Tab-separated table of C-alpha atoms in Angstrom:
chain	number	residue	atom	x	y	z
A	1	UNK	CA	-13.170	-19.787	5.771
A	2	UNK	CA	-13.196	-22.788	3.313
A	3	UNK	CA	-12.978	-21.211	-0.191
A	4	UNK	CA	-10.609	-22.620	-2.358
A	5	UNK	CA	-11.302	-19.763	-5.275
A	6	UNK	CA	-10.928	-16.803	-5.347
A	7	UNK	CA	-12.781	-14.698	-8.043
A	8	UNK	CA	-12.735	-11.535	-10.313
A	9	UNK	CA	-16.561	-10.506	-11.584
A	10	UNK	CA	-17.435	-7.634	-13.260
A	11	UNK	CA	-20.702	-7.268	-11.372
A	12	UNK	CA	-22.024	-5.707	-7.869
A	13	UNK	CA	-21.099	-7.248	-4.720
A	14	UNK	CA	-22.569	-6.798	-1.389
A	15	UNK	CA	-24.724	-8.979	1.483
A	16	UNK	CA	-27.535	-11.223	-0.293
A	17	UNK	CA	-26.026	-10.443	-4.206
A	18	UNK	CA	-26.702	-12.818	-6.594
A	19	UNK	CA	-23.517	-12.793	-9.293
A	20	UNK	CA	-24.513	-14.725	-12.378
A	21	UNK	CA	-21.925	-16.658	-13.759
A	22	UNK	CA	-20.749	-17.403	-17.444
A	23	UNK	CA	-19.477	-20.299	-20.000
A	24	UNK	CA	-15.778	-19.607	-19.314
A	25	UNK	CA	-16.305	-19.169	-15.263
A	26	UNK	CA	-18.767	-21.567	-14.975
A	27	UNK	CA	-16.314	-24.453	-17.190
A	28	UNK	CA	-13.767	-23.002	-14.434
A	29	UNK	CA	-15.344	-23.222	-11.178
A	30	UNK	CA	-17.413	-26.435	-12.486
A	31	UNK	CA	-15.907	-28.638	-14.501
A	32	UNK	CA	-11.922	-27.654	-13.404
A	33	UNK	CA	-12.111	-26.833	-10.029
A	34	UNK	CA	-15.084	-29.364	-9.406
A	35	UNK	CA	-16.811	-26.785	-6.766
A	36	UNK	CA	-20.346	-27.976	-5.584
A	37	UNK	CA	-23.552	-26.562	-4.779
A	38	UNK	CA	-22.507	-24.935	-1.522
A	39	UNK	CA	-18.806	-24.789	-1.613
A	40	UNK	CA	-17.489	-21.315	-0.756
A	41	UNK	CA	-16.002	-18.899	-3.236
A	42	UNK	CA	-14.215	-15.570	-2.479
A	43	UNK	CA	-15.262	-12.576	-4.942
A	44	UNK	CA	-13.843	-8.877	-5.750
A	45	UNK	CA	-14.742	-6.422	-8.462
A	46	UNK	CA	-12.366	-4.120	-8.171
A	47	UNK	CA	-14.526	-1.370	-6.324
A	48	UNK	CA	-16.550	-3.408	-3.261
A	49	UNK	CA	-13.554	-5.209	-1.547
A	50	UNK	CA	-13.711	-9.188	-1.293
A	51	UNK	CA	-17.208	-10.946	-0.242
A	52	UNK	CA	-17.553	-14.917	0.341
A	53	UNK	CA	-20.015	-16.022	-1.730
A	54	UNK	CA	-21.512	-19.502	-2.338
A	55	UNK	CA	-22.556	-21.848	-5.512
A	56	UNK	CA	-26.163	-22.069	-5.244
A	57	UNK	CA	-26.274	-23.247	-9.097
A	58	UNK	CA	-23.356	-25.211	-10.725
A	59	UNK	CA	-24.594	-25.845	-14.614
A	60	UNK	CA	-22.265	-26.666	-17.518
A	61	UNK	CA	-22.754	-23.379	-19.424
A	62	UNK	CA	-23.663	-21.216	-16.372
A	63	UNK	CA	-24.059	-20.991	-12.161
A	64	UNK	CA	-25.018	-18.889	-9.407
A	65	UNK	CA	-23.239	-17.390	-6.628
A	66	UNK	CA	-24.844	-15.424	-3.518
A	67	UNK	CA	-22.939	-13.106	-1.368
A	68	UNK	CA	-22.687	-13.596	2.170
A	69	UNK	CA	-20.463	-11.145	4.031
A	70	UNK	CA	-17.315	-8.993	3.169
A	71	UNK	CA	-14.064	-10.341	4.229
A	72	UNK	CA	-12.241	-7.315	3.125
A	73	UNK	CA	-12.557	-3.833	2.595
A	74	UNK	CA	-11.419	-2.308	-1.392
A	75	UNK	CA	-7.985	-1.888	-0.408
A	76	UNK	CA	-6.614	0.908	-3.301
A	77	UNK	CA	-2.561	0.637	-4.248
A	78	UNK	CA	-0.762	4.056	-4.111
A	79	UNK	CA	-1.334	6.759	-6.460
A	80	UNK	CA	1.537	5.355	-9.111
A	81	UNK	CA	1.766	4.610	-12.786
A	82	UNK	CA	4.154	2.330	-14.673
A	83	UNK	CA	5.282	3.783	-17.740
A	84	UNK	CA	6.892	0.836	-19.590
A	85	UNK	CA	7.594	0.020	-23.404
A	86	UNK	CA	6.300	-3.447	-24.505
A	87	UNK	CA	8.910	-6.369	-24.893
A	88	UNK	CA	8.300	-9.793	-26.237
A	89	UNK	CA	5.564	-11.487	-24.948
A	90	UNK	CA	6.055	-13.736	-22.167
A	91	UNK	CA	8.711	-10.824	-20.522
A	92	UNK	CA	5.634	-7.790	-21.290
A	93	UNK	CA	3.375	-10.405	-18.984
A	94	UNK	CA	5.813	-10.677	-16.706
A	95	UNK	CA	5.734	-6.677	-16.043
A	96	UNK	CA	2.010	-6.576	-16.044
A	97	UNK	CA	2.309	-9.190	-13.402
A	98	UNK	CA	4.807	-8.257	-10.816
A	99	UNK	CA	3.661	-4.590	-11.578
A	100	UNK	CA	-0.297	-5.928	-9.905
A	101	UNK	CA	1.299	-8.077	-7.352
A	102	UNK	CA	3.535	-4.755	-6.026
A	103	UNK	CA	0.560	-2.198	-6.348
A	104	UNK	CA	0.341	-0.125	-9.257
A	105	UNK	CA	-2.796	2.438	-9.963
A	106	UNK	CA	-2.748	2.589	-13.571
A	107	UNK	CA	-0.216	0.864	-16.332
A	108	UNK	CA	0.830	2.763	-19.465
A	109	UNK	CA	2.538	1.118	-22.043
A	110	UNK	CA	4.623	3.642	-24.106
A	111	UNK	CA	6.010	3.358	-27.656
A	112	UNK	CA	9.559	5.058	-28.136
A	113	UNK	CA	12.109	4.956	-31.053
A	114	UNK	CA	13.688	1.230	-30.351
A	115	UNK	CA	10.474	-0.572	-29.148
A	116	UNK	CA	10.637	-3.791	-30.318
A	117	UNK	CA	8.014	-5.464	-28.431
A	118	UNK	CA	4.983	-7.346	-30.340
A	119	UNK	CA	1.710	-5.335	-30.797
A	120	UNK	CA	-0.030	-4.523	-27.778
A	121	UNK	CA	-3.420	-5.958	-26.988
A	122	UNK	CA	-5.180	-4.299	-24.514
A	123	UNK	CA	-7.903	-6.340	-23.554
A	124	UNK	CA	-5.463	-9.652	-23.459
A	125	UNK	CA	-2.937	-7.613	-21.043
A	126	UNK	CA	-5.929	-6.866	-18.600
A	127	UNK	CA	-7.027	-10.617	-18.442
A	128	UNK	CA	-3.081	-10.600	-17.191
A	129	UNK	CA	-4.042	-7.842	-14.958
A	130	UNK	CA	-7.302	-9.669	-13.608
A	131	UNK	CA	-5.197	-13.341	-13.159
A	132	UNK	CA	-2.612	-11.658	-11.156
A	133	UNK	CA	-4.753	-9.844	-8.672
A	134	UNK	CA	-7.045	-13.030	-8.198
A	135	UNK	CA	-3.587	-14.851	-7.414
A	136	UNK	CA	-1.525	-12.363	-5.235
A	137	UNK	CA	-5.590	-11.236	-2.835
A	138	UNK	CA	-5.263	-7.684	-4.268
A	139	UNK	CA	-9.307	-6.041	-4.244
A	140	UNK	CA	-8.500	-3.731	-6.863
A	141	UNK	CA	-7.246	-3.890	-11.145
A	142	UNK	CA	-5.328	-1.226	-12.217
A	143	UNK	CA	-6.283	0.771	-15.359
A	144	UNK	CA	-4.224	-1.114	-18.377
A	145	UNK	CA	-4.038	1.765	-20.968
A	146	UNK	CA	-4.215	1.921	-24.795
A	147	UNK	CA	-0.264	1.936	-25.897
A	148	UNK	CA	0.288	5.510	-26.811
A	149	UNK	CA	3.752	7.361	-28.101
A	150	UNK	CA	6.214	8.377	-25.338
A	151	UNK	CA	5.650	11.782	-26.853
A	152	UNK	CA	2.277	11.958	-26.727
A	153	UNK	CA	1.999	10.671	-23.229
A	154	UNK	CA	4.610	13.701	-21.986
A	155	UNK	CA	2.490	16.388	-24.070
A	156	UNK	CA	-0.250	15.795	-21.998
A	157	UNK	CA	1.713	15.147	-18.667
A	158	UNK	CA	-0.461	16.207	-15.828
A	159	UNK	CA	1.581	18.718	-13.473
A	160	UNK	CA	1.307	17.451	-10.320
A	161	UNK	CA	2.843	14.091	-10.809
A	162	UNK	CA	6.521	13.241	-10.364
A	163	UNK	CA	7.657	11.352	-13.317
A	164	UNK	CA	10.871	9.139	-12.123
A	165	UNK	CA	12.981	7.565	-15.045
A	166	UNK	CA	15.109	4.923	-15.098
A	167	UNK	CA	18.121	6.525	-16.374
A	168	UNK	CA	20.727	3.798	-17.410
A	169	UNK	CA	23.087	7.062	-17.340
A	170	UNK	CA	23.540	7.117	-13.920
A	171	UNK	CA	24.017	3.300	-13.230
A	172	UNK	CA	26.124	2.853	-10.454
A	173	UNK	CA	24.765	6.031	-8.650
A	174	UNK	CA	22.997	5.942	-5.567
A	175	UNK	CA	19.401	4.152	-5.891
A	176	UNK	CA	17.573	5.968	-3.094
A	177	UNK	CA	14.791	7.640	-4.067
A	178	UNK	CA	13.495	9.224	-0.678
A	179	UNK	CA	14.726	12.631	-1.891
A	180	UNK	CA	12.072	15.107	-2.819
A	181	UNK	CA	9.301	12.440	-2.762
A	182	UNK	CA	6.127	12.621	-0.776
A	183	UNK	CA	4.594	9.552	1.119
A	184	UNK	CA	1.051	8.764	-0.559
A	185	UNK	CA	1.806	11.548	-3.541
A	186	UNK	CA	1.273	11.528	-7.102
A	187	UNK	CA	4.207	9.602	-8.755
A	188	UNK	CA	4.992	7.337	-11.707
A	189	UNK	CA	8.016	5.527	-13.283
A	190	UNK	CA	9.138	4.849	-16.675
A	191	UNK	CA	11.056	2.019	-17.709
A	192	UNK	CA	12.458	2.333	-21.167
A	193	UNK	CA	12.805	-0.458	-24.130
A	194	UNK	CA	15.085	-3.205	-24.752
A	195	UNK	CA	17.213	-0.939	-26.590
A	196	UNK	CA	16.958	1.679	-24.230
A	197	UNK	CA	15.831	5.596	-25.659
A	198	UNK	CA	17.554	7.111	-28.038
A	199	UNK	CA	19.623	10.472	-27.674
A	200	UNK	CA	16.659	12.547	-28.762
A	201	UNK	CA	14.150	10.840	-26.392
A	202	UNK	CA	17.007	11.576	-23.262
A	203	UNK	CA	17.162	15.108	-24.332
A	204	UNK	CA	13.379	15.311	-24.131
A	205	UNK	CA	13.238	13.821	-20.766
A	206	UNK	CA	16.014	15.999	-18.888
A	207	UNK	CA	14.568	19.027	-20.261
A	208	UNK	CA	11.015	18.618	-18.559
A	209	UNK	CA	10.786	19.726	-14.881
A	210	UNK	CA	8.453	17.188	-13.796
A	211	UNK	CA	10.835	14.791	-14.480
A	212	UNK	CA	13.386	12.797	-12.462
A	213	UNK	CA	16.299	10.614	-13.530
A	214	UNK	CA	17.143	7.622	-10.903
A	215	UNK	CA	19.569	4.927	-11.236
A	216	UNK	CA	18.588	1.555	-10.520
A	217	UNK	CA	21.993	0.501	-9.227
A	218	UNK	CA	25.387	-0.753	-10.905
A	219	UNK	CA	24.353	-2.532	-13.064
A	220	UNK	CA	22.343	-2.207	-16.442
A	221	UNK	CA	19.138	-4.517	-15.834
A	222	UNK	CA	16.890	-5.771	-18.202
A	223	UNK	CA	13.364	-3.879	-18.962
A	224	UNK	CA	11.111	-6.179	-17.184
A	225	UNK	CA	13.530	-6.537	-13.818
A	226	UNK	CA	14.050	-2.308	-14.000
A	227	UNK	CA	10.360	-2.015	-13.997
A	228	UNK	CA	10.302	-4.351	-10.800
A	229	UNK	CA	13.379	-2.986	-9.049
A	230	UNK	CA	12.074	0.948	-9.092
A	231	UNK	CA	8.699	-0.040	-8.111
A	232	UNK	CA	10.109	-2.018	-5.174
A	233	UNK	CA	12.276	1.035	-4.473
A	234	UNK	CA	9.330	3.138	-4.588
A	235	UNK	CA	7.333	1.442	-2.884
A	236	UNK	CA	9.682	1.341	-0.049
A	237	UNK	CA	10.511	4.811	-0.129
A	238	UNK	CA	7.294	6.594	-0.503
A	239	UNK	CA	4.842	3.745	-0.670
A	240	UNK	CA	2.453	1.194	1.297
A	241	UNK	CA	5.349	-0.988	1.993
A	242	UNK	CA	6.754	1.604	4.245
């Protein structure tokens, strides 16, 4: 295989599919990456695994690519949300990131009483989404939510998923986290803020029975690397990485 690209497009995929191409994707493949009529391009929507494609139109404004075969199968990530609250910018990218490149379902940014993070734009945090699945040969996007209130998002709490938090209270516990947890179940973690949650929002959380302190080791870690440490330790525990 000789593509050099490799390609998120909102549009079907499958053997003999012609994918139209845009201004910003065409100035991409085009004019940056300097791909030819014929050169090979690898493709994924999200939902019909990766296909090789080829240019068959390579225009300023606009091109053409046709499908050829699947290389992959849609490969989903486990059944797990991230819960986080939005820091400053380049660290809230970072999560969005590492959290596609580890294999995250859905992403749910949370507002609590000391979030300090800038305002959260939804449709700029699933471009980040989109880049870091193209880069890291995932097939599928997670869901990037609307940021909602911590509350609000535990009102409506569905009751079969295990919620675990981050609880800086028990730093220097034991991390494991293979107690209690079911291989391929319905899970999620929440990371909290900068500032951590306040006394009332601790309360809240170790009076719901879905819910599931952890400790992330002996030390207290920064939002961005708790949100990749207990996704790693998921992910060994009860994940795809077992």
């Amino acid at each position: 295989m000789d593509a050099k690209v490799r390609l998120y497009v909102d549009q079907p995929l499958g053997a003999g599919q012609a994918v139209a191409v845009g201004p910003e994707q065409a100035t991409y493949l085009f004019a940056v990456m300097r791909l030819p009529v014929g050169a090979a391009v690898l493709l994924f929507n999200g939902r019909d695994g990766e296909w090789l494609a080829r240019v068959v139109d390579a225009g300023k404004r606009r091109g053409a690519l046709l499908c050829e075969a699947q290389t992959r199968a849609l490969q989903l990530p486990p059944d797990l949300w991230l819960l986080f609250s939005p820091v400053r910018k380049e660290r809230t990218h970072f999560i969005v990131e590492k959290a596609v490149e580890l294999g995250v379902a859905r992403l749910v940014p949370v507002t609590t009483r000391f979030t300090q993070g800038e305002r959260w734009r939804q449709d700029k945090h699933l471009a980040h989404a989109i880049e870091a699945a193209e880069q890291c040969g995932a097939t599928f996007v997670p869901e990037v939510g609307e940021v909602q209130p911590l509350e609000r998002v535990l009102a409506d709490w569905p009751a079969d998923r295990a919620l675990l938090w981050a609880d800086e209270a028990l730093s220097g516990q034991s991390s494991a986290l293979t107690g209690g947890m079911v291989p391929g179940g319905a899970a999620a973690i929440l990371v909290g803020p900068e500032g951590g949650f306040s006394d009332e929002e601790k309360a809240r959380l170790r009076g719901l029975s879905f819910v599931r302190p952890i400790s992330l080791g002996p030390r207290i870690l920064r939002a961005e690397t708790a949100a990749v440490a207990a996704l790693v330790l998921w992910q060994a525990a009860a994940g795809d990485w077992r």
